[in-house]
């Protein structure tokens, strides 16, 4: 499951190991079902009324407060797998934060920042010293792959000046790089002796599974020593004591939130207790395409954490690459709990969706907290098109969501806040047109993507005909925004 995929074809190589405060301005919505009238274009441009069951997330009192603000937050995953080694990445990302902020990005997610077993070569998912940010000569280098502590602190400071939150990638399931020691619980030698140069969080076989308190927890990754979170000593160093990892990262280094790696490997209570101790936005990597499983995990954290919406991810792959937009009617975390869903099109571990223009049009116009992948934005896709979607999200994407129409090739949804908008996605090889009901009567509307030159007026009963180009999307709202 943990693979790295190449965007333009080629082989997918398995990973060797999991080499992986502004408050959110979301309204809180829960999913419900209602009947929405739609119309279908028939011969002679005749409108014939139908009824279908569609999904809508109802308004709450918080929605009014949100209506006067820009659209919800957008995260940039500010790295990809095997970014250039040599200690230059923090400086590179710092050079981007001003432009990202201006485009509508509100937070950046950094790779793990601490020294690892593989020192200057590691992507950070094999943690050794949680307090070495590129300042101690150990594990083959002083700097990490990404740079020095000073460069990291400069990046965080610049991001904050641009109004960006900075999300730390936290690897708590396993450690790597310890020395061998005799382990009485296994009767063998294990690599569980950790003597970090920072002088903080020394570990031994007592701090891993099996130990005197517990034989195992929810999961082991790659055969690495499995950290035991039930041990009071481990809890103290991770989040409880004044210089615990969580508090040091937040209060000293300046991180605003957390991305928790491989949360299948330990109890959701760990994330809950961490966030309850130090606060900040949190999202867990629960690699599971079942929306119920994702919601269950969020609930198990006592709603302290969001989760990446893998259910949405896999359904988008079916919709856009397997030519079946009906998949977008499926169950997703954002439909169940949009305030706790982080939607995405690709990341450093998985890159399966090929028609990304449609996928980004989907997540950037719908509820949830969308995450843009660095390589998509900076290298592979049309940045101007993505910036246009970011503008649309920031100025038009408000309120709850109604799915107005969906079939194999067409998908139309409406955001119901002010000003609101219509998003029309077309997976066919030809232009499409359809009558839909809007929230606007006798109002001139236009396509804010520029894909269509139409500027129709809605009728007194709020109906209007809109169009969309082949293999593309259009996004409609009243003229003047």
XYZ file of C-alpha atoms in Angstrom:
481
model
C 0.000 0.000 0.000
C 2.828 2.410 0.735
C 4.141 3.126 -2.731
C 5.540 6.036 -4.604
C 3.943 6.592 -7.990
C 5.269 8.482 -10.968
C 2.889 11.050 -12.499
C 3.599 10.347 -16.146
C 3.799 6.585 -16.096
C 6.662 4.257 -15.266
C 7.150 1.870 -12.410
C 6.043 2.347 -8.827
C 8.750 1.503 -6.328
C 7.814 0.282 -2.830
C 8.993 2.387 0.059
C 11.739 0.929 2.229
C 10.154 2.434 5.361
C 7.656 5.136 6.152
C 10.216 7.693 4.980
C 6.901 9.823 5.853
C -2.780 29.046 15.708
C -5.102 30.246 13.299
C -8.313 28.297 13.964
C -10.091 26.715 11.036
C -12.879 28.910 9.762
C -15.165 26.048 8.874
C -18.889 25.938 9.537
C -19.923 22.663 11.168
C -22.316 20.695 9.033
C -23.706 17.152 9.138
C -24.983 15.260 6.133
C -28.667 14.763 5.342
C -30.742 13.869 2.315
C -33.337 15.901 0.478
C -35.134 15.927 -2.850
C -33.852 18.491 -5.331
C -35.585 19.378 -8.598
C -33.469 19.194 -11.723
C -34.136 19.409 -15.410
C -32.718 17.618 -18.365
C -32.096 19.152 -21.784
C -34.391 17.515 -24.345
C -35.123 17.942 -28.041
C -36.220 21.441 -28.916
C -34.545 22.803 -25.760
C -37.585 21.687 -23.762
C -37.176 21.419 -19.997
C -38.604 18.272 -18.440
C -38.615 18.215 -14.652
C -37.256 15.251 -12.715
C -36.588 14.479 -9.069
C -33.529 12.730 -7.703
C -32.176 12.137 -4.238
C -29.135 14.311 -3.629
C -26.855 14.914 -0.695
C -26.791 18.247 1.101
C -25.040 19.421 4.228
C -27.407 21.728 6.119
C -26.597 25.191 7.400
C -25.757 25.825 11.047
C -25.593 29.060 13.050
C -21.832 29.215 12.392
C -22.439 29.513 8.658
C -23.556 33.127 8.982
C -20.279 34.086 10.630
C -18.333 32.400 7.871
C -20.313 34.045 5.073
C -18.529 37.358 5.516
C -15.058 35.831 5.324
C -12.947 34.439 2.546
C -13.368 30.776 1.706
C -12.015 28.003 3.868
C -8.337 27.180 4.334
C -6.118 25.464 1.771
C -2.958 23.520 2.644
C 0.177 23.165 0.520
C 2.112 19.936 0.956
C 5.475 21.647 0.668
C 7.543 18.656 -0.423
C 7.511 15.521 -2.544
C 9.357 12.222 -2.311
C 13.115 12.560 -2.793
C 13.295 16.350 -2.857
C 16.899 17.407 -3.588
C 19.339 16.448 -0.850
C 22.108 18.785 0.228
C 20.367 20.937 2.812
C 18.717 23.496 0.515
C 15.031 22.615 0.760
C 14.095 24.925 3.661
C 15.539 27.888 1.771
C 13.715 26.806 -1.379
C 10.356 26.585 0.394
C 10.971 29.949 2.081
C 11.319 31.499 -1.372
C 7.804 30.260 -2.222
C 5.730 31.265 0.808
C 4.972 34.826 -0.288
C 3.580 33.729 -3.655
C 1.671 30.840 -2.095
C 0.036 33.130 0.438
C -0.918 35.626 -2.268
C -2.494 32.809 -4.304
C -4.740 31.728 -1.411
C -2.754 29.067 0.420
C -3.282 29.317 4.188
C -0.950 26.636 5.584
C 2.121 24.628 4.603
C 2.842 21.036 5.619
C 6.548 20.317 6.022
C 8.231 16.892 5.992
C 9.565 15.533 9.319
C 12.122 18.036 10.532
C 14.175 15.980 13.017
C 17.422 14.025 12.537
C 16.902 10.476 11.363
C 18.758 7.204 11.024
C 19.872 8.084 7.493
C 20.874 11.628 8.353
C 21.485 13.713 5.220
C 19.721 11.251 2.898
C 16.464 10.547 4.738
C 13.055 12.019 3.966
C 12.433 12.051 7.700
C 10.255 9.034 8.350
C 12.900 7.088 10.301
C 13.179 9.325 13.418
C 16.234 9.129 15.643
C 16.572 12.410 17.597
C 13.350 14.402 17.892
C 15.252 17.489 19.060
C 17.958 17.649 16.390
C 16.715 19.971 13.619
C 20.049 20.109 11.824
C 22.454 21.296 14.512
C 24.178 18.198 15.960
C 26.812 16.081 14.235
C 25.235 12.638 14.350
C 23.886 10.008 11.965
C 26.312 11.149 9.278
C 25.632 14.875 9.148
C 24.947 18.087 10.995
C 22.134 19.302 8.733
C 19.146 17.186 7.818
C 18.390 16.465 4.180
C 16.387 19.692 4.151
C 18.791 22.079 5.867
C 19.870 23.501 9.213
C 17.875 24.487 12.265
C 18.571 28.147 11.505
C 17.164 27.746 7.990
C 14.096 25.944 9.339
C 13.437 28.684 11.872
C 13.825 31.303 9.148
C 11.288 29.466 6.983
C 8.764 29.229 9.823
C 9.214 32.922 10.595
C 8.708 33.921 6.961
C 5.624 31.728 6.671
C 4.116 33.368 9.731
C 4.849 36.815 8.324
C 2.847 35.808 5.256
C -0.047 34.623 7.422
C 0.593 30.913 6.841
C 0.236 28.214 9.461
C 3.068 25.671 9.516
C 2.141 22.008 9.965
C 4.745 19.589 11.379
C 4.858 15.990 10.151
C 5.022 13.877 13.322
C 6.191 10.240 13.225
C 5.256 8.558 16.525
C 4.749 4.914 15.634
C 8.359 3.834 15.238
C 11.987 4.901 15.697
C 15.121 3.999 13.783
C 18.881 4.158 14.173
C 19.299 2.901 17.724
C 22.236 0.811 18.888
C 21.978 -2.890 19.668
C 21.313 -4.016 23.236
C 20.215 -7.241 24.900
C 16.442 -7.234 25.281
C 15.158 -9.513 28.069
C 11.616 -9.380 26.643
C 12.681 -10.915 23.345
C 15.737 -12.833 24.511
C 17.691 -11.327 21.627
C 19.578 -8.189 20.770
C 17.350 -5.361 19.497
C 18.268 -1.956 18.090
C 16.514 -0.079 20.877
C 19.278 1.902 22.603
C 18.932 5.585 21.711
C 21.480 8.113 22.973
C 20.680 11.317 21.019
C 23.191 14.147 20.880
C 20.494 16.611 21.897
C 20.501 15.005 25.330
C 16.716 14.614 25.262
C 14.469 11.552 25.165
C 16.930 8.715 25.690
C 15.256 5.365 24.976
C 15.877 1.709 25.711
C 14.107 -1.624 25.224
C 11.722 -0.618 28.042
C 10.207 2.050 25.765
C 9.324 -0.250 22.863
C 7.144 -3.329 22.387
C 7.237 -5.852 23.941
C 7.867 -4.501 27.444
C 6.816 -4.948 31.054
C 3.434 -3.277 30.444
C 2.344 -4.354 26.990
C 3.389 -6.860 24.371
C 2.146 -4.931 21.314
C -0.126 -2.117 20.185
C -2.218 -1.493 17.065
C 0.562 -1.902 14.508
C 4.257 -2.291 13.700
C 5.742 -0.668 10.620
C 8.553 -2.180 8.568
C 10.098 -4.101 11.442
C 11.300 -0.883 13.100
C 11.281 -0.609 16.910
C 7.664 0.084 17.851
C 7.343 2.902 20.365
C 5.132 2.060 23.360
C 2.843 5.003 24.065
C 1.363 3.468 27.213
C 4.684 3.935 29.007
C 4.520 7.031 31.259
C 8.127 7.897 30.353
C 7.250 7.962 26.644
C 4.131 10.064 27.235
C 6.144 12.521 29.322
C 8.705 13.045 26.578
C 6.191 13.166 23.741
C 3.641 15.614 25.144
C 3.479 16.034 28.929
C 6.680 17.531 30.344
C 7.526 21.235 29.797
C 10.140 20.373 27.167
C 8.167 17.518 25.594
C 8.352 17.090 21.836
C 4.880 18.571 21.313
C 5.558 21.636 23.460
C 9.054 22.188 22.074
C 7.821 22.064 18.497
C 4.975 24.478 19.221
C 6.484 26.895 21.736
C 10.133 26.929 20.696
C 10.132 26.063 17.000
C 6.826 27.779 16.239
C 4.792 25.009 14.598
C 1.037 25.629 14.490
C -0.326 22.155 13.853
C 0.328 18.504 13.246
C 0.162 15.877 10.543
C 0.366 12.482 12.279
C 2.000 9.747 10.234
C 0.686 6.160 10.110
C -2.001 6.505 12.772
C -3.069 2.917 12.165
C -0.003 1.980 14.207
C -1.151 3.377 17.557
C -4.317 4.304 19.413
C -6.316 7.398 18.498
C -6.064 8.396 22.167
C -2.411 9.337 21.534
C -3.444 12.029 19.058
C -6.269 13.102 21.361
C -3.971 13.523 24.364
C -1.284 15.298 22.302
C -3.743 17.838 20.896
C -5.501 18.311 24.233
C -2.114 19.097 25.766
C -0.802 21.606 23.217
C -3.643 22.459 20.824
C -3.215 23.258 17.157
C -4.748 21.862 13.988
C -4.288 18.114 13.552
C -4.760 15.666 10.690
C -4.110 11.929 10.768
C -2.927 9.696 7.956
C -5.407 6.838 8.283
C -4.913 5.065 4.981
C -8.417 3.650 4.569
C -10.884 4.237 1.750
C -13.916 3.567 3.947
C -15.614 6.786 5.060
C -17.064 5.092 8.140
C -13.586 4.005 9.274
C -12.294 7.543 8.821
C -15.191 8.994 10.786
C -14.745 6.394 13.526
C -11.095 7.366 13.914
C -11.930 11.083 14.059
C -14.518 10.326 16.728
C -11.997 8.191 18.625
C -9.772 11.266 18.881
C -12.758 13.020 20.515
C -12.965 15.222 17.423
C -9.567 16.741 18.198
C -8.209 15.680 14.811
C -9.136 15.719 11.157
C -8.265 12.872 8.793
C -7.132 12.735 5.198
C -10.191 11.844 3.139
C -8.955 8.689 1.438
C -12.578 7.778 0.696
C -12.859 10.897 -1.454
C -9.461 10.207 -3.029
C -10.346 6.724 -4.248
C -13.801 7.738 -5.445
C -12.271 10.591 -7.462
C -9.941 8.079 -9.096
C -12.993 6.029 -10.117
C -14.866 9.106 -11.274
C -12.210 10.817 -13.363
C -9.912 8.015 -14.527
C -12.455 5.212 -14.835
C -14.990 7.455 -16.591
C -17.789 7.208 -14.061
C -18.746 10.459 -12.349
C -21.490 8.531 -10.556
C -18.738 7.612 -8.111
C -18.921 11.167 -6.757
C -22.280 10.235 -5.231
C -20.409 7.833 -2.955
C -19.661 8.113 0.744
C -16.829 10.475 1.709
C -15.594 11.906 4.987
C -16.252 15.477 3.856
C -19.916 14.613 3.370
C -20.121 13.184 6.892
C -18.007 15.788 8.668
C -16.580 18.487 6.390
C -14.902 20.243 9.290
C -12.712 17.171 9.883
C -11.927 16.140 6.293
C -8.671 17.020 4.534
C -9.180 16.317 0.842
C -6.294 15.760 -1.583
C -5.471 14.728 -5.153
C -1.934 13.394 -4.641
C 0.773 13.219 -1.998
C 4.314 11.957 -1.510
C 3.074 8.378 -1.041
C 0.359 7.942 -3.621
C -0.329 9.569 -6.970
C -3.006 7.540 -8.744
C -5.288 10.171 -10.248
C -4.345 11.184 -13.783
C -7.091 13.680 -14.673
C -6.000 16.024 -11.969
C -7.566 19.132 -13.444
C -11.005 17.682 -12.715
C -9.977 16.414 -9.288
C -8.651 19.813 -8.174
C -11.786 21.482 -9.528
C -13.724 19.106 -7.290
C -11.850 19.496 -4.000
C -11.281 23.258 -4.340
C -14.981 23.962 -4.869
C -16.362 21.560 -2.265
C -16.369 21.443 1.498
C -13.447 20.100 3.478
C -9.882 21.336 3.866
C -8.161 20.778 0.483
C -4.443 20.032 0.273
C -2.469 20.843 -2.891
C 0.561 18.703 -3.723
C 3.772 20.681 -4.317
C 4.679 18.913 -7.575
C 1.201 19.418 -9.021
C 1.309 23.144 -8.326
C 4.930 23.965 -9.070
C 5.833 21.466 -11.800
C 3.173 19.317 -13.437
C -0.070 21.241 -13.791
C -1.133 24.644 -15.092
C -0.428 26.973 -12.160
C -2.633 29.683 -13.644
C -5.588 27.288 -13.672
C -4.912 26.274 -10.052
C -4.593 29.914 -9.004
C -7.950 30.568 -10.644
C -9.484 27.730 -8.590
C -7.889 29.145 -5.446
C -9.417 32.542 -6.211
C -12.799 30.935 -6.776
C -12.537 29.061 -3.486
C -11.607 32.228 -1.649
C -14.401 34.365 -3.089
C -17.294 32.093 -4.047
C -17.112 28.735 -2.208
C -19.372 29.299 0.789
C -22.195 27.454 2.449
C -23.426 23.904 2.334
C -23.356 21.709 -0.785
C -26.195 20.335 -2.882
C -25.483 17.769 -5.585
C -27.884 18.770 -8.361
C -27.110 16.206 -11.036
C -24.752 13.316 -11.617
C -24.397 10.630 -14.248
C -21.485 8.834 -15.879
C -20.177 11.947 -17.665
C -21.691 14.926 -15.859
C -21.586 16.255 -12.313
C -23.221 19.474 -11.110
C -23.161 20.768 -7.537
C -24.221 24.013 -5.879
C -22.690 25.853 -2.917
C -25.515 27.571 -1.099
C -23.796 30.352 0.826
C -23.390 33.912 -0.348
C -22.688 34.467 -3.152
C -22.633 30.740 -3.801
C -21.754 29.050 -7.050
C -22.401 26.167 -9.420
C -19.656 23.741 -10.403
C -20.157 21.710 -13.595
C -17.672 18.883 -14.321
C -17.638 17.097 -17.671
C -15.804 13.829 -18.266
C -17.014 13.451 -21.859
C -15.167 14.303 -25.059
C -17.714 16.910 -26.142
C -19.404 20.057 -24.802
C -22.351 19.523 -22.468
C -25.311 21.758 -21.552
C -27.912 21.419 -18.825
C -30.698 23.332 -17.142
C -30.278 23.591 -13.367
C -31.885 25.443 -10.514
C -29.771 28.125 -8.847
C -30.195 30.280 -5.758
C -30.513 33.427 -7.889
C -33.578 34.867 -9.609
C -33.283 37.265 -12.550
C -29.519 37.439 -12.137
C -26.749 37.575 -14.719
C -24.164 34.849 -14.112
C -20.888 33.900 -15.734
C -18.277 31.147 -15.737
C -15.439 32.326 -13.509
C -12.984 29.889 -15.064
C -13.281 31.580 -18.472
C -13.941 28.215 -20.114
C -17.338 29.408 -21.336
C -18.149 32.838 -22.741
C -21.835 32.596 -21.862
C -23.322 35.173 -19.484
C -26.950 34.018 -19.160
C -29.641 35.459 -16.894
C -31.394 33.163 -14.451
C -35.149 33.045 -14.790
C -37.596 34.278 -12.195
C -37.906 30.715 -10.911
C -34.082 30.566 -10.582
C -33.524 28.110 -13.435
C -30.739 28.639 -15.986
C -28.920 26.714 -18.680
C -25.145 26.348 -18.270
C -22.463 24.637 -20.338
C -19.084 22.996 -19.883
C -16.247 22.113 -22.305
C -15.053 18.548 -22.905
C -12.898 16.931 -20.196
C -13.135 20.129 -18.219
C -15.201 22.155 -15.777
C -17.022 25.465 -15.470
C -17.886 27.392 -12.310
C -20.805 29.820 -12.317
C -21.768 32.679 -10.038
C -23.375 36.133 -10.326
C -21.437 38.715 -12.308
C -19.539 41.262 -10.247
C -17.416 39.295 -7.782
